[in-house]
Tab-separated table of C-alpha atoms in Angstrom:
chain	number	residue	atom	x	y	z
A	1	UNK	CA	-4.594	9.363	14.166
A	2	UNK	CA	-4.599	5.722	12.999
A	3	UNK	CA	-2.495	3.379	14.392
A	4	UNK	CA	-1.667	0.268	12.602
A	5	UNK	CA	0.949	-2.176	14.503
A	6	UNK	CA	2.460	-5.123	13.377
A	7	UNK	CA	4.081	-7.747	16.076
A	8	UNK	CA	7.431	-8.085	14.844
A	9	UNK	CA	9.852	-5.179	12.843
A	10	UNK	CA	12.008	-8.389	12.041
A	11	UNK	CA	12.067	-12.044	12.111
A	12	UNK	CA	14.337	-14.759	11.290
A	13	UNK	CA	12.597	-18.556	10.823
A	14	UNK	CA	13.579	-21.431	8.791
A	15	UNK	CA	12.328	-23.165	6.764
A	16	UNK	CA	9.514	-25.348	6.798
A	17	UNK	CA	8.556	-23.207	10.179
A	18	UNK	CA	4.918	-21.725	10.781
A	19	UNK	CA	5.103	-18.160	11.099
A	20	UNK	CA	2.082	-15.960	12.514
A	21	UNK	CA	2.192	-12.159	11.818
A	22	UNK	CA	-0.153	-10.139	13.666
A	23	UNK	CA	-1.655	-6.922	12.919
A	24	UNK	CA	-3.781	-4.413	15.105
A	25	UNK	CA	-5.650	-1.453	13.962
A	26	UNK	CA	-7.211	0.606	16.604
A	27	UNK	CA	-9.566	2.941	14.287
A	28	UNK	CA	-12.711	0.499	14.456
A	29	UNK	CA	-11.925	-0.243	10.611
A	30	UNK	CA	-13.764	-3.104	8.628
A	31	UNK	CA	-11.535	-3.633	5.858
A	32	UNK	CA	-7.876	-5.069	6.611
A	33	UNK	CA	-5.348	-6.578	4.373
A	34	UNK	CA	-2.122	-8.196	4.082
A	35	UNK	CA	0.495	-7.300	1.203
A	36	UNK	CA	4.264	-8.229	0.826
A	37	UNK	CA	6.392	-5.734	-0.608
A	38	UNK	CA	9.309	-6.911	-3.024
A	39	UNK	CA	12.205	-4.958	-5.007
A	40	UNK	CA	10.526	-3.635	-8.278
A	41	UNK	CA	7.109	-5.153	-7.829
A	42	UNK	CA	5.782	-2.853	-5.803
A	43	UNK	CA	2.890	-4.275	-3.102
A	44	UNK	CA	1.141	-7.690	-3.961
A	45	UNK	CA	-1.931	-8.471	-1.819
A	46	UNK	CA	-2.374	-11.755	-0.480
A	47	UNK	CA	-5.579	-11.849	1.478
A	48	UNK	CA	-7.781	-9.368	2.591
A	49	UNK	CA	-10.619	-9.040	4.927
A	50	UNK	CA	-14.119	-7.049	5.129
A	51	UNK	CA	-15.047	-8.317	8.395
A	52	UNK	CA	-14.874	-10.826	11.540
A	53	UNK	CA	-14.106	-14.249	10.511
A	54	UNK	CA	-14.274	-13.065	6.948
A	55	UNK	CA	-11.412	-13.618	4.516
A	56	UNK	CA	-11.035	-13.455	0.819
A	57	UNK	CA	-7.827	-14.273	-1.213
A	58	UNK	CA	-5.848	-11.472	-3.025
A	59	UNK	CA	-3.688	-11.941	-6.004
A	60	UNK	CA	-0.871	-14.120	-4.144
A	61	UNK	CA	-2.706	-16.385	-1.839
A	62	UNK	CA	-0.854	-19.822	-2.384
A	63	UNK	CA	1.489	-20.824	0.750
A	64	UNK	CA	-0.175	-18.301	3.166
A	65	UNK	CA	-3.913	-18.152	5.304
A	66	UNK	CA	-5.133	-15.661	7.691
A	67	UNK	CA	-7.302	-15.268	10.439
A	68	UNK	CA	-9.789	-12.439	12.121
A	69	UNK	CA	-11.429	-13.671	14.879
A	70	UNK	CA	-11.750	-10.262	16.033
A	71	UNK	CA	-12.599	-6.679	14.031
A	72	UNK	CA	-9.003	-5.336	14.717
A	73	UNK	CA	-6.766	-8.062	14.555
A	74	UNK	CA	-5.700	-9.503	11.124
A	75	UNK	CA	-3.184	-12.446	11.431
A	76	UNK	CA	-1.548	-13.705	8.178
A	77	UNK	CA	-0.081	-17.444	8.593
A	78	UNK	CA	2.891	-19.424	6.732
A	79	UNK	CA	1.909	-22.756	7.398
A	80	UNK	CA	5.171	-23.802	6.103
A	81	UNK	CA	7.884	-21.202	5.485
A	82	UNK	CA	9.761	-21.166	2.416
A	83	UNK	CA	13.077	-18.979	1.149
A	84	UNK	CA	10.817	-18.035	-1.706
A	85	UNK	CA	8.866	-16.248	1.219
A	86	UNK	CA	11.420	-13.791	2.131
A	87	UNK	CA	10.102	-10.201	1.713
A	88	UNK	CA	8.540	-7.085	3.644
A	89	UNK	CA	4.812	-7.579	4.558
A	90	UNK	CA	2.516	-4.575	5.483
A	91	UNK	CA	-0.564	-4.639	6.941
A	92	UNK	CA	-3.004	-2.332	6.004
A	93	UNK	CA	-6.484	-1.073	7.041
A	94	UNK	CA	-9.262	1.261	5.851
A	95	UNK	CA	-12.704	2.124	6.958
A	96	UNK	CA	-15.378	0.883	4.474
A	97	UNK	CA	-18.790	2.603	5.980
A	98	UNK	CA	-18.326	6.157	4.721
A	99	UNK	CA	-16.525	7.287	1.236
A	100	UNK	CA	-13.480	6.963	2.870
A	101	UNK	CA	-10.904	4.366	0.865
A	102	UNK	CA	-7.971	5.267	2.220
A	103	UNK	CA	-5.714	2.420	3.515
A	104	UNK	CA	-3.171	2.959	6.269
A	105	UNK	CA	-0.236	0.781	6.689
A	106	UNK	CA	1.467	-0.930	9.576
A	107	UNK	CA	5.664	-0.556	10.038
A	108	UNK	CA	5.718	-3.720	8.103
A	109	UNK	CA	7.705	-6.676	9.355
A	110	UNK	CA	10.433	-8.436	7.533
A	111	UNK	CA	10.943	-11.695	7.492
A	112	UNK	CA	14.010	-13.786	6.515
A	113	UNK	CA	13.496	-17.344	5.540
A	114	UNK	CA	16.773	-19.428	5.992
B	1	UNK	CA	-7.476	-8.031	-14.272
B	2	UNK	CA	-6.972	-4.651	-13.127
B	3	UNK	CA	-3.527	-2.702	-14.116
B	4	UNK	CA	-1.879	0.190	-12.696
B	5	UNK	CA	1.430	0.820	-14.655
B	6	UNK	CA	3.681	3.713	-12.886
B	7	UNK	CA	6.223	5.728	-14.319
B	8	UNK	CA	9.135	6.345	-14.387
B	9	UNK	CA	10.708	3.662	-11.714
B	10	UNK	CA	13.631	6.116	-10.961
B	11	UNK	CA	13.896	9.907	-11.091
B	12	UNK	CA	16.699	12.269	-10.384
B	13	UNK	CA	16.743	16.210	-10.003
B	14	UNK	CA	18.258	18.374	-8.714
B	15	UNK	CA	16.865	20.335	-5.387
B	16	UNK	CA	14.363	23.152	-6.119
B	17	UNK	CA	13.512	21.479	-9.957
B	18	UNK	CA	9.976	19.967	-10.221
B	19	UNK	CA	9.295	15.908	-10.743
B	20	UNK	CA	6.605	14.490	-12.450
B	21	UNK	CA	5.604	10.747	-11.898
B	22	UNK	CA	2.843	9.234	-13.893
B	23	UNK	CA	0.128	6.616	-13.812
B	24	UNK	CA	-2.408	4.582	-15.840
B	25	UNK	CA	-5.370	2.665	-15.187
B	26	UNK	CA	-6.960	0.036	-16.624
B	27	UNK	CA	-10.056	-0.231	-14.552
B	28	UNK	CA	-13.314	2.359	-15.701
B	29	UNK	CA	-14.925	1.585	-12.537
B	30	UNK	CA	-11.686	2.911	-11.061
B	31	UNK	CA	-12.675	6.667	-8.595
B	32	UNK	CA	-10.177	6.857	-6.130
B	33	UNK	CA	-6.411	7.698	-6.494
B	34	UNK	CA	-3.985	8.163	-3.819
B	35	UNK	CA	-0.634	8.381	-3.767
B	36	UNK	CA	1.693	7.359	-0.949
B	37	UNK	CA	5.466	8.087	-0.127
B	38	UNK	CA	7.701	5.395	1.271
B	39	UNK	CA	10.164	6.503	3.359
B	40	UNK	CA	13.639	4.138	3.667
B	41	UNK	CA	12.767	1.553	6.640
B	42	UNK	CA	9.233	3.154	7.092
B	43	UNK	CA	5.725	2.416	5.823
B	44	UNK	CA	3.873	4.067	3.334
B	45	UNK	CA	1.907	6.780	4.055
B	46	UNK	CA	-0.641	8.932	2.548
B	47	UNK	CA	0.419	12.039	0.967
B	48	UNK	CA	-2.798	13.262	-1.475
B	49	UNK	CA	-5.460	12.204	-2.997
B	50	UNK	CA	-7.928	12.264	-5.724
B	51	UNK	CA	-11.431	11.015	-6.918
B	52	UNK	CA	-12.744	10.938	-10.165
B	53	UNK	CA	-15.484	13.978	-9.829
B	54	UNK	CA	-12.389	16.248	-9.679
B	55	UNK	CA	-9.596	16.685	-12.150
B	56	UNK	CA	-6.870	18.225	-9.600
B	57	UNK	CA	-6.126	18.695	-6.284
B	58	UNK	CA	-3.406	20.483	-4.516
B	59	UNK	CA	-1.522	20.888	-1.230
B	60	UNK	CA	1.153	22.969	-0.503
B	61	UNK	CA	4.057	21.934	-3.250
B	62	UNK	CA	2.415	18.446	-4.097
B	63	UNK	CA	-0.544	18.252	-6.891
B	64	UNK	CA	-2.511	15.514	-8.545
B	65	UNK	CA	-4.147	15.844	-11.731
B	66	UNK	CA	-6.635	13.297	-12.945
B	67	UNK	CA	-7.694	12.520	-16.956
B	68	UNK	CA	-10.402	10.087	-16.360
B	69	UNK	CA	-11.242	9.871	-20.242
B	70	UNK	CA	-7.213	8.617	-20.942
B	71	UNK	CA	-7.715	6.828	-17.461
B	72	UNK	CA	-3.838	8.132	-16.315
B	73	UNK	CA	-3.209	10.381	-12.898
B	74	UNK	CA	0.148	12.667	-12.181
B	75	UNK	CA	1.804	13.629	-9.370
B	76	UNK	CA	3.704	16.788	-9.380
B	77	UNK	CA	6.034	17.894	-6.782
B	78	UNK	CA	7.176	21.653	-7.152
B	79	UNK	CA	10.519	23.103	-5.088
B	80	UNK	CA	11.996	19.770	-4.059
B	81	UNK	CA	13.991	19.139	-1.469
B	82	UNK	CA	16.167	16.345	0.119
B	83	UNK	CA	13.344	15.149	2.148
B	84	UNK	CA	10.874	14.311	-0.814
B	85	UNK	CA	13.349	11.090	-1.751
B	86	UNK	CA	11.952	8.180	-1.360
B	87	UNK	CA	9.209	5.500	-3.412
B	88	UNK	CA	5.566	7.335	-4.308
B	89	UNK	CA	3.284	4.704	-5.488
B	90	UNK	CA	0.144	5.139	-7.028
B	91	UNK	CA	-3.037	3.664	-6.709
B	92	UNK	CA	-6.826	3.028	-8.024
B	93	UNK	CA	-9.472	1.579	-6.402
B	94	UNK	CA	-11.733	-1.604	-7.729
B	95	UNK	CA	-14.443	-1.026	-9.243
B	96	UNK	CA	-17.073	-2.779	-7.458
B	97	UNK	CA	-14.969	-3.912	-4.461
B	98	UNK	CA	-15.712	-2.787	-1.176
B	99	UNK	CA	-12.135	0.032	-0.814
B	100	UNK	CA	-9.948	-2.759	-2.484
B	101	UNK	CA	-6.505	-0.873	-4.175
B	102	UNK	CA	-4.466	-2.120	-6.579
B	103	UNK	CA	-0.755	-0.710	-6.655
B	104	UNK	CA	1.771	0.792	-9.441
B	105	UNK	CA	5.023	-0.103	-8.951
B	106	UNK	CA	6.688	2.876	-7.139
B	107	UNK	CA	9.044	5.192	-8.217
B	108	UNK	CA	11.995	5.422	-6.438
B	109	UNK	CA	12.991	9.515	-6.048
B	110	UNK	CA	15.695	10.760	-5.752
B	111	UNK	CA	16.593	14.784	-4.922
B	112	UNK	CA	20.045	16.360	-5.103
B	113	UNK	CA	20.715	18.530	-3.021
Protein backbone atom coordinates (compact mmCIF):
# COMPACT_ATOMS: atom_id res chain seq x y z
CA UNK A 1 0.00 0.00 0.00
CA UNK A 2 1.13 3.63 -0.42
CA UNK A 3 1.65 5.68 2.30
CA UNK A 4 1.61 9.35 1.94
CA UNK A 5 2.12 11.42 5.39
CA UNK A 6 1.92 14.87 5.96
CA UNK A 7 3.63 16.48 9.32
CA UNK A 8 0.86 18.24 10.77
CA UNK A 9 -3.30 17.25 10.65
CA UNK A 10 -3.62 20.97 11.93
CA UNK A 11 -1.83 24.12 12.44
CA UNK A 12 -2.48 27.46 13.73
CA UNK A 13 0.28 30.43 12.64
CA UNK A 14 -0.11 34.04 12.19
CA UNK A 15 0.44 36.02 10.08
CA UNK A 16 3.41 37.09 8.43
CA UNK A 17 4.90 33.56 9.95
CA UNK A 18 6.94 30.99 7.72
CA UNK A 19 5.25 27.83 7.66
CA UNK A 20 6.99 24.48 6.34
CA UNK A 21 4.67 21.52 5.48
CA UNK A 22 6.29 18.34 4.96
CA UNK A 23 5.30 15.43 3.02
CA UNK A 24 6.72 11.75 2.84
CA UNK A 25 5.88 9.13 0.39
CA UNK A 26 7.40 5.81 0.98
CA UNK A 27 6.54 4.08 -2.57
CA UNK A 28 9.93 5.22 -4.32
CA UNK A 29 7.62 7.68 -6.46
CA UNK A 30 9.14 10.44 -8.81
CA UNK A 31 6.35 12.68 -9.21
CA UNK A 32 5.03 14.66 -6.00
CA UNK A 33 2.82 17.61 -5.69
CA UNK A 34 1.29 20.05 -3.50
CA UNK A 35 -2.51 21.22 -3.88
CA UNK A 36 -4.79 23.26 -1.46
CA UNK A 37 -8.23 22.30 -1.32
CA UNK A 38 -10.96 25.15 -0.92
CA UNK A 39 -14.96 25.11 -0.59
CA UNK A 40 -16.32 24.84 -4.24
CA UNK A 41 -13.04 24.99 -6.09
CA UNK A 42 -12.14 21.78 -5.81
CA UNK A 43 -8.00 21.07 -5.68
CA UNK A 44 -5.64 23.88 -7.10
CA UNK A 45 -2.00 22.79 -7.58
CA UNK A 46 0.65 24.94 -6.54
CA UNK A 47 3.94 23.30 -7.32
CA UNK A 48 4.82 20.06 -8.32
CA UNK A 49 7.86 18.00 -8.62
CA UNK A 50 9.35 15.20 -11.11
CA UNK A 51 12.41 14.68 -9.25
CA UNK A 52 15.28 15.60 -6.58
CA UNK A 53 15.87 19.20 -6.39
CA UNK A 54 13.41 19.60 -9.21
CA UNK A 55 10.40 21.90 -8.93
CA UNK A 56 8.00 23.40 -11.35
CA UNK A 57 5.12 25.86 -10.51
CA UNK A 58 1.41 24.76 -10.78
CA UNK A 59 -1.47 27.01 -11.39
CA UNK A 60 -1.25 28.93 -7.86
CA UNK A 61 2.38 29.41 -7.20
CA UNK A 62 2.51 33.14 -5.92
CA UNK A 63 3.19 33.38 -1.95
CA UNK A 64 4.42 29.72 -1.65
CA UNK A 65 8.04 27.64 -2.69
CA UNK A 66 8.98 24.15 -2.10
CA UNK A 67 11.77 22.06 -1.66
CA UNK A 68 12.99 18.20 -2.49
CA UNK A 69 16.24 17.66 -1.49
CA UNK A 70 15.43 14.14 -1.28
CA UNK A 71 13.13 11.63 -3.72
CA UNK A 72 10.45 11.22 -0.91
CA UNK A 73 10.19 14.28 0.82
CA UNK A 74 8.27 17.25 -0.74
CA UNK A 75 8.19 20.39 1.54
CA UNK A 76 5.89 23.29 0.48
CA UNK A 77 6.97 26.77 2.22
CA UNK A 78 4.91 30.10 3.15
CA UNK A 79 7.57 32.42 3.34
CA UNK A 80 5.17 34.80 4.77
CA UNK A 81 1.74 33.58 5.88
CA UNK A 82 -1.25 35.35 4.96
CA UNK A 83 -5.25 34.94 6.07
CA UNK A 84 -5.79 34.65 2.36
CA UNK A 85 -3.73 31.34 2.91
CA UNK A 86 -6.13 29.57 5.03
CA UNK A 87 -7.23 26.26 3.41
CA UNK A 88 -6.63 22.33 3.36
CA UNK A 89 -3.38 21.31 1.52
CA UNK A 90 -2.80 17.67 0.26
CA UNK A 91 0.11 16.24 -0.80
CA UNK A 92 0.09 13.94 -3.41
CA UNK A 93 2.38 11.43 -5.20
CA UNK A 94 2.44 9.11 -8.23
CA UNK A 95 4.94 6.92 -9.90
CA UNK A 96 5.94 8.25 -13.37
CA UNK A 97 8.23 5.17 -14.83
CA UNK A 98 5.48 2.75 -15.83
CA UNK A 99 1.77 3.73 -17.23
CA UNK A 100 0.80 4.20 -13.93
CA UNK A 101 -0.77 8.01 -13.30
CA UNK A 102 -2.42 7.51 -10.42
CA UNK A 103 -1.81 10.08 -7.61
CA UNK A 104 -2.24 9.21 -3.95
CA UNK A 105 -2.90 11.76 -1.38
CA UNK A 106 -1.59 12.53 2.06
CA UNK A 107 -4.32 13.22 5.22
CA UNK A 108 -3.90 16.77 4.24
CA UNK A 109 -3.08 19.37 6.85
CA UNK A 110 -5.06 22.43 7.61
CA UNK A 111 -3.83 25.41 8.32
CA UNK A 112 -5.41 28.50 9.96
CA UNK A 113 -3.87 31.83 9.32
CA UNK A 114 -4.79 34.38 12.14
CA UNK B 1 -5.47 25.97 -20.38
CA UNK B 2 -6.82 22.72 -19.61
CA UNK B 3 -10.63 22.43 -18.18
CA UNK B 4 -12.36 19.81 -16.37
CA UNK B 5 -15.98 21.02 -15.58
CA UNK B 6 -17.91 18.43 -13.10
CA UNK B 7 -21.40 18.01 -12.62
CA UNK B 8 -23.69 18.34 -10.75
CA UNK B 9 -21.93 20.00 -7.44
CA UNK B 10 -24.67 18.41 -5.18
CA UNK B 11 -26.77 15.26 -5.53
CA UNK B 12 -29.41 13.73 -3.38
CA UNK B 13 -31.15 10.18 -3.53
CA UNK B 14 -32.50 8.21 -1.82
CA UNK B 15 -30.67 4.74 -0.61
CA UNK B 16 -30.78 1.89 -3.18
CA UNK B 17 -31.54 4.68 -6.33
CA UNK B 18 -28.58 5.08 -8.77
CA UNK B 19 -26.43 8.61 -9.14
CA UNK B 20 -24.89 9.77 -12.04
CA UNK B 21 -22.08 12.50 -11.90
CA UNK B 22 -20.61 13.84 -15.05
CA UNK B 23 -17.47 15.29 -16.54
CA UNK B 24 -15.91 17.16 -19.50
CA UNK B 25 -12.62 17.70 -20.84
CA UNK B 26 -11.08 20.11 -22.66
CA UNK B 27 -7.72 18.60 -23.26
CA UNK B 28 -7.45 15.91 -26.62
CA UNK B 29 -4.22 14.81 -25.36
CA UNK B 30 -6.21 13.98 -22.24
CA UNK B 31 -6.01 9.43 -21.58
CA UNK B 32 -6.39 8.96 -18.12
CA UNK B 33 -9.53 9.46 -15.90
CA UNK B 34 -9.88 8.65 -12.36
CA UNK B 35 -12.20 9.40 -10.05
CA UNK B 36 -11.68 9.78 -6.32
CA UNK B 37 -14.10 9.89 -3.22
CA UNK B 38 -13.50 12.28 -0.37
CA UNK B 39 -14.52 11.16 2.69
CA UNK B 40 -15.52 14.07 5.57
CA UNK B 41 -12.01 14.83 7.41
CA UNK B 42 -10.18 12.25 5.12
CA UNK B 43 -8.18 12.41 1.89
CA UNK B 44 -9.14 11.48 -1.36
CA UNK B 45 -8.74 8.27 -2.51
CA UNK B 46 -8.93 6.31 -5.59
CA UNK B 47 -12.05 4.58 -6.36
CA UNK B 48 -11.86 3.61 -10.46
CA UNK B 49 -10.41 4.39 -13.26
CA UNK B 50 -10.31 4.76 -16.91
CA UNK B 51 -8.03 5.33 -20.03
CA UNK B 52 -8.93 6.36 -23.25
CA UNK B 53 -8.39 2.81 -25.25
CA UNK B 54 -11.49 1.68 -23.28
CA UNK B 55 -14.95 3.12 -23.19
CA UNK B 56 -16.10 1.51 -19.67
CA UNK B 57 -14.98 -0.05 -16.83
CA UNK B 58 -16.68 -1.55 -13.91
CA UNK B 59 -16.30 -2.72 -10.30
CA UNK B 60 -18.71 -4.05 -8.19
CA UNK B 61 -21.68 -1.19 -8.05
CA UNK B 62 -19.35 1.70 -9.38
CA UNK B 63 -18.84 2.18 -13.39
CA UNK B 64 -17.11 4.67 -15.61
CA UNK B 65 -17.96 5.23 -19.06
CA UNK B 66 -15.72 7.22 -21.34
CA UNK B 67 -16.88 9.25 -24.85
CA UNK B 68 -13.54 10.33 -26.00
CA UNK B 69 -15.05 11.88 -29.34
CA UNK B 70 -17.52 14.41 -26.93
CA UNK B 71 -14.36 14.37 -24.57
CA UNK B 72 -16.95 13.88 -21.24
CA UNK B 73 -16.56 10.70 -18.61
CA UNK B 74 -19.53 9.39 -16.06
CA UNK B 75 -19.53 7.87 -13.02
CA UNK B 76 -22.36 5.69 -12.09
CA UNK B 77 -23.00 4.33 -8.76
CA UNK B 78 -25.81 1.56 -8.68
CA UNK B 79 -27.60 0.41 -5.07
CA UNK B 80 -26.39 3.28 -2.93
CA UNK B 81 -25.97 3.33 0.37
CA UNK B 82 -25.17 5.71 3.33
CA UNK B 83 -21.56 5.10 2.99
CA UNK B 84 -21.15 6.34 -0.73
CA UNK B 85 -21.76 10.22 0.67
CA UNK B 86 -19.18 12.18 0.33
CA UNK B 87 -17.18 14.55 -2.71
CA UNK B 88 -16.14 12.30 -6.07
CA UNK B 89 -13.99 14.41 -8.18
CA UNK B 90 -12.96 13.77 -11.49
CA UNK B 91 -9.93 14.00 -13.27
CA UNK B 92 -7.82 14.01 -16.73
CA UNK B 93 -4.43 13.84 -17.21
CA UNK B 94 -2.11 16.49 -19.35
CA UNK B 95 -1.42 15.84 -22.36
CA UNK B 96 2.19 15.86 -22.68
CA UNK B 97 3.02 16.21 -18.95
CA UNK B 98 4.80 13.66 -17.23
CA UNK B 99 1.23 12.10 -14.85
CA UNK B 100 0.20 15.83 -14.22
CA UNK B 101 -3.97 15.88 -13.29
CA UNK B 102 -6.08 18.54 -13.48
CA UNK B 103 -9.29 18.41 -11.15
CA UNK B 104 -13.27 18.99 -11.60
CA UNK B 105 -14.74 20.49 -8.91
CA UNK B 106 -16.30 17.64 -6.81
CA UNK B 107 -19.61 16.76 -6.24
CA UNK B 108 -20.70 16.67 -2.97
CA UNK B 109 -23.15 13.26 -2.48
CA UNK B 110 -25.40 12.83 -0.56
CA UNK B 111 -27.51 9.27 0.18
CA UNK B 112 -30.69 8.97 2.23
CA UNK B 113 -31.04 6.42 3.94
Amino acid sequence: DVKVTQSSRYLVKRTGEKVFLECVQDMDHENMFWYRQDPGLGLRLIYFSYDVKMKEKGDIPEGYSVSREKKERFSLILESASTNQTSMYLCASSDRTGIEETQYFGPGTRLLVL
Amino acid sequence: GENVEQHPSTLSVQEGDSAVIKCTYSDSASNYFPWYKQELGKRPQLIIDIRSNVGEKKDQRIAVTLNKTAKHFSLHITETQPEDSAVYFCAASIGGSQGNLIFGKGTKLSVKP
